[in-house]
Every structure is written in structure tokens, then in C-alpha cells.
């Protein structure tokens, strides 16, 4: 893999490991230690919309814990994210709980394209947890209020005692080829002329391979003969894990539009090359096809198909 599809740990395994925080699970049950870490810790502050506070240039503004008020926004209300490569702690806190402001607010997609891998990864982690907590304030079993513990990583119903934990929804995303062409589709809500690979959520009782075959058939009418796993990317919009596959279909398979995709078709290598060039450096001529953004695993899958197709053409 390359870093072309950064930032959500979608890079070579060793680089991803270095960029990600050590989540230090053992510290989540040590409130005294977290209080000790708080003054020197960096804190990412998120507003109610899930945007991060940033400086005038759009860079992350993550104050030290000691800068923040000692009121409800202290380590007891913050989420402990982990430790960076130098042993420094990172926390996340809701903006409404602290007396701190910054010139700008940056959303996760913009941060993904411009921030360092570490800062973008911290933001993705914090945003996913913030969303989970905001959607799980009441127990799904009895309706009682949920309180959070383990430094923000677990919820417990105050009425029936049931525990609640953050969830991630698995989804497959697949580059389907007939040996010469790549299958792409577009949703009606997407920007004009944009196409991407096929994706869908895993259903209960399904293997990943079964999901690949079902989703491709449901959305395009194309039958997959085989598939292989290539890589994954956390996608905290708000809480999915994208599992990337390459799949093979028969050359005689004719795609059809569906309720999910308003248009679906086979793309040649030349068309993919042109679409990539059209989207680079603001070179869009206003005509022709566009591809998914460079931060996404979908774009990485397209690039991997292109590289493989070019290698085949040179043989």
C-alpha cells in the first residue's frame, strides 16, 4: 500500500503503527494516573457538530490540559485517547465543557486531506467516540440513562446495569474487473460526473466474501466469480470499517443501474487514466468522469487496479 489514500491508518503497516496512538487500554481504569497525565496532555476539542478547533491556517489547535478550565472539562469528562510515540497523552473533550476557543472549525474530511497522519488519526478516533457517546445516552434495553466510564470507552446503564461499548460497522468496498475493464457506479446524491467502486455493509450471518458477491449483484447486476482481500480503512463517517477487495467477473456481464446506483458501467484503462488526471491539481476541465477523493480507500482500490492493468499491458 502507499500513502496516497491517507490519513486513517491506510498506509504501510509499519507507518500506520508509528502514526497511531498507543491506546493504552490499561490506563483507562487508572483515573489517578490520567489526572497526573492531564496537565501535560494534548487535548483535541470538538464542537457539537464534530468539528475540531483549529488555528487561522486550519491546523489543529490542541491545547495542553493545564490550559483548559478545571471545571467539568477536566480529565473526568474527557475521553482518554492514548499515548503518542514520545509518551505524551492525548484526550478529547466537547467544546461546550471547556473555556477554550479557536479561530476556526475544521471538519474531518478537510483534516484528512491536509493534516499530519498523527493529527488526522487522533481526530478520526475522537470523532468516532464522540458520535457513539452522543447516540448512546440512553440504554437500548430499559431506556435508563447511560453513564460513561473507563475514560470514556464504556457506558453503563444507571437503571439496569447493562454495559455498552463503542461499535464499528463493517462494510466491504470492492474493485470489480472483467479482466480488461473496471466496474464503477454513481449515486444520485454525489457531485456530477463522479464515479466510484461498489460498497455495502455486511449483514448479520454473512461472511465478507458473501457480502462482496451480494452487494455487487444487488447494485449492478454483475455476478462475481472470485474475490480477494486487499486492505482496510477506518471510515468514521460516522463509524464504519471499510474492508477493501478486488473481485473478478465474467467478460460477458452487463451492469444495470439499481435503487442504489443511478448509473453503472465498465471503464477502460484509458478512461481511468483520464479521470485520475482530471482530478489532480485542479485540472478538471468540467467534462468527463471524476473519481472518489484521494483520502478514500475507494480511490486507492482504483489506483491499484490501474497499476495492475498497466503492468498487464506492458507484458
XYZ file of C-alpha atoms in Angstrom:
315
model
C 0.000 0.000 0.000
C 1.002 3.617 -0.439
C 0.216 6.789 1.467
C -1.911 8.105 -1.400
C -5.100 7.348 0.482
C -4.083 8.723 3.868
C -4.857 9.527 6.659
C -6.945 6.943 8.504
C -4.080 4.493 9.054
C -4.383 3.486 5.404
C -0.636 3.268 4.809
C 2.084 0.646 5.098
C 1.614 -1.306 8.308
C 4.775 -0.018 9.991
C 3.969 3.610 9.130
C 0.406 3.193 10.365
C 1.650 1.736 13.627
C 4.047 4.646 14.166
C 1.395 7.251 13.382
C -1.359 5.771 15.530
C -1.599 6.378 19.237
C -0.848 3.625 21.703
C -4.383 3.389 23.050
C -3.031 2.212 26.412
C -6.124 0.276 27.407
C -4.655 -0.484 30.831
C -4.729 3.222 31.760
C -8.467 3.567 31.217
C -9.073 2.038 34.640
C -6.487 4.238 36.373
C -8.140 7.641 36.978
C -5.339 8.773 39.274
C -2.770 8.239 36.515
C -4.935 10.069 33.984
C -5.217 13.032 36.352
C -1.424 13.084 36.589
C -1.098 12.990 32.801
C -3.722 15.676 32.192
C -1.659 18.895 32.712
C 0.922 17.920 30.061
C -1.542 16.131 27.780
C -2.713 17.446 24.416
C -6.469 17.805 24.141
C -8.412 17.829 20.883
C -11.555 19.921 21.314
C -14.630 19.063 19.236
C -17.723 21.197 18.805
C -21.265 19.846 18.784
C -21.057 19.170 15.042
C -17.929 17.062 15.428
C -15.564 19.682 14.023
C -12.156 20.225 15.597
C -10.936 23.583 16.839
C -8.115 24.903 14.645
C -5.908 27.941 14.193
C -6.110 30.600 11.452
C -4.323 28.308 8.980
C -6.632 25.386 9.661
C -4.038 23.422 11.671
C -5.101 21.531 14.779
C -5.333 23.657 17.921
C -4.927 21.109 20.702
C -4.193 22.888 23.993
C -2.453 21.297 26.939
C -4.732 20.059 29.676
C -3.366 22.686 32.063
C -4.648 25.443 29.760
C -8.220 24.261 30.000
C -10.534 25.147 32.854
C -10.573 22.955 35.938
C -14.365 22.754 35.781
C -16.411 19.980 34.120
C -13.980 19.805 31.220
C -11.178 18.165 33.196
C -9.958 14.600 32.649
C -13.074 13.175 34.262
C -15.250 14.482 31.407
C -12.677 13.930 28.671
C -12.043 10.792 26.644
C -8.569 9.343 27.025
C -7.328 8.558 23.504
C -3.868 7.172 24.251
C -0.163 7.940 24.203
C 1.889 9.217 21.272
C 5.333 7.988 20.269
C 7.001 10.218 22.856
C 4.772 9.058 25.695
C 2.596 12.164 25.704
C -1.070 11.641 26.487
C -3.936 12.703 24.229
C -7.504 13.389 25.292
C -10.675 14.578 23.548
C -13.314 16.832 25.060
C -16.514 18.542 23.953
C -16.075 22.271 23.367
C -19.104 23.111 25.495
C -17.325 21.737 28.574
C -14.222 23.933 28.412
C -13.441 27.626 28.418
C -11.408 27.484 25.238
C -11.929 28.774 21.723
C -10.043 28.958 18.443
C -10.349 30.945 15.208
C -11.596 28.096 13.027
C -13.503 24.831 12.977
C -12.288 22.048 10.672
C -14.306 19.007 9.643
C -12.800 15.548 9.422
C -12.751 15.334 5.630
C -10.776 18.572 5.329
C -8.397 17.468 8.079
C -7.882 14.137 6.335
C -6.572 15.906 3.261
C -4.234 18.375 4.962
C -3.237 17.394 8.498
C -0.391 15.138 9.537
C -1.161 11.442 9.767
C -0.991 11.569 13.572
C -3.305 14.555 13.960
C -5.825 13.241 11.440
C -5.822 9.821 13.092
C -6.382 11.392 16.517
C -9.259 13.421 15.084
C -10.837 10.329 13.495
C -10.629 8.415 16.761
C -12.047 11.296 18.786
C -14.875 11.964 16.334
C -15.960 8.330 16.240
C -16.108 8.141 20.026
C -17.930 11.450 20.313
C -20.580 10.243 17.867
C -21.016 6.939 19.696
C -21.469 8.667 23.052
C -23.939 11.192 21.638
C -26.079 8.377 20.193
C -25.980 6.171 23.289
C -27.120 8.417 26.125
C -29.944 6.027 26.967
C -29.984 2.272 27.372
C -31.374 0.247 24.479
C -32.568 -2.421 26.933
C -34.559 -0.456 29.513
C -34.313 3.203 28.463
C -32.347 4.286 31.529
C -29.682 6.987 31.399
C -26.199 5.784 30.460
C -23.128 6.989 32.303
C -19.648 6.643 30.834
C -16.625 5.080 32.497
C -13.221 3.619 31.639
C -12.043 7.074 30.474
C -14.966 7.358 28.079
C -14.687 3.935 26.442
C -17.589 2.155 28.134
C -21.148 3.046 29.065
C -23.196 1.601 31.880
C -26.932 1.941 32.341
C -27.742 3.514 35.689
C -31.012 1.621 35.847
C -30.376 -1.986 34.748
C -26.569 -2.020 34.780
C -26.122 -3.227 31.182
C -22.745 -2.286 29.687
C -22.450 -0.533 26.321
C -19.340 -0.294 24.141
C -18.327 1.608 21.000
C -19.292 -0.159 17.804
C -17.838 -0.230 14.326
C -19.933 -1.304 11.352
C -18.035 -3.460 8.811
C -18.550 -2.697 5.143
C -16.962 -4.148 2.026
C -15.725 -1.992 -0.817
C -14.717 -3.749 -3.982
C -12.986 -3.050 -7.286
C -14.643 -5.405 -9.772
C -12.839 -6.177 -13.035
C -13.697 -8.302 -16.062
C -10.002 -8.688 -16.806
C -9.795 -5.608 -19.004
C -12.174 -3.054 -17.500
C -13.167 -1.690 -14.075
C -16.755 -1.545 -12.833
C -17.787 1.826 -11.362
C -21.112 3.349 -10.397
C -22.513 6.611 -9.115
C -25.192 7.594 -6.635
C -27.647 10.353 -7.457
C -26.555 12.421 -4.432
C -22.898 12.555 -5.482
C -21.330 15.531 -7.261
C -21.957 15.465 -11.025
C -19.790 13.078 -13.073
C -18.284 11.323 -10.017
C -17.979 7.531 -10.052
C -16.604 5.081 -7.522
C -16.241 1.384 -6.791
C -19.021 -0.712 -5.269
C -19.582 -0.799 -1.495
C -22.082 -2.044 1.059
C -22.499 -3.057 4.691
C -22.058 -6.587 5.961
C -25.356 -8.138 7.022
C -25.838 -10.456 10.039
C -24.739 -14.020 9.397
C -22.698 -13.109 6.325
C -19.046 -13.672 5.533
C -17.118 -10.867 3.845
C -16.929 -12.845 0.610
C -20.678 -13.387 0.638
C -21.191 -9.658 1.162
C -18.975 -8.862 -1.819
C -20.989 -11.166 -4.093
C -24.371 -9.972 -2.790
C -23.660 -6.251 -2.869
C -22.169 -6.297 -6.365
C -25.114 -8.312 -7.691
C -27.732 -6.169 -5.930
C -26.254 -2.854 -7.011
C -25.012 -3.673 -10.519
C -26.498 -6.994 -11.650
C -22.958 -8.346 -12.148
C -22.036 -11.762 -10.761
C -18.673 -12.031 -9.023
C -16.676 -15.202 -9.679
C -13.915 -14.665 -7.107
C -12.548 -12.029 -4.763
C -9.527 -11.373 -2.573
C -8.917 -9.059 0.360
C -6.508 -6.128 -0.172
C -6.666 -3.793 2.827
C -8.853 -1.794 5.202
C -9.552 1.775 6.214
C -11.449 3.075 9.223
C -14.145 5.408 7.954
C -15.538 7.422 10.871
C -18.437 8.969 8.948
C -19.616 8.132 11.489
C -18.341 4.668 12.424
C -17.571 2.203 9.629
C -14.606 -0.011 8.811
C -14.106 -0.328 5.059
C -12.724 -3.720 4.026
C -11.255 -3.487 0.552
C -11.448 -6.287 -2.033
C -10.557 -6.924 -5.650
C -13.046 -9.139 -7.487
C -13.283 -10.814 -10.853
C -16.409 -11.020 -13.001
C -17.072 -12.562 -16.393
C -16.362 -10.542 -19.519
C -19.957 -11.029 -20.663
C -21.511 -9.463 -17.546
C -23.575 -6.385 -18.414
C -24.121 -3.979 -15.489
C -27.506 -2.451 -14.761
C -28.495 0.536 -12.643
C -30.354 -0.050 -9.376
C -32.045 1.703 -6.495
C -28.566 2.329 -5.034
C -26.810 3.488 -8.208
C -28.339 5.673 -10.861
C -25.625 4.725 -13.347
C -23.124 1.883 -13.506
C -20.732 0.953 -16.305
C -17.418 -0.601 -17.243
C -14.434 1.773 -17.521
C -11.394 1.166 -19.703
C -7.834 1.823 -18.552
C -7.702 4.928 -20.745
C -10.858 6.309 -19.140
C -9.488 5.675 -15.639
C -6.208 7.400 -16.518
C -8.093 10.406 -17.863
C -10.301 10.608 -14.771
C -7.271 10.479 -12.471
C -5.522 13.235 -14.440
C -8.696 15.323 -14.499
C -8.902 15.336 -10.719
C -5.258 16.136 -9.990
C -4.127 19.659 -9.176
C -7.461 21.250 -10.011
C -7.157 20.173 -13.637
C -10.854 19.377 -14.044
C -11.986 20.590 -17.437
C -15.643 20.390 -16.494
C -16.193 17.438 -18.788
C -15.636 13.726 -18.486
C -15.668 11.472 -15.440
C -14.347 12.137 -11.939
C -13.271 9.665 -9.258
C -13.668 9.459 -5.483
C -11.437 11.684 -3.298
C -7.795 10.755 -2.759
C -8.263 10.246 1.004
C -10.543 7.255 0.495
C -9.871 3.554 0.152
C -12.126 3.603 -2.910
C -9.609 5.789 -4.730
C -6.765 3.535 -3.571
C -8.551 0.477 -4.960
C -8.965 2.252 -8.301
C -5.280 3.160 -8.318
C -4.310 -0.430 -7.539
C -6.413 -1.668 -10.431
C -4.814 0.904 -12.739
C -1.298 -0.144 -11.765
C -2.114 -3.810 -12.311
C -3.744 -3.069 -15.687
C -0.716 -1.082 -16.815
C 1.595 -3.927 -15.839
C -0.516 -6.375 -17.843
C -0.417 -4.057 -20.867
C 3.402 -3.970 -20.774
C 3.797 -7.744 -20.916
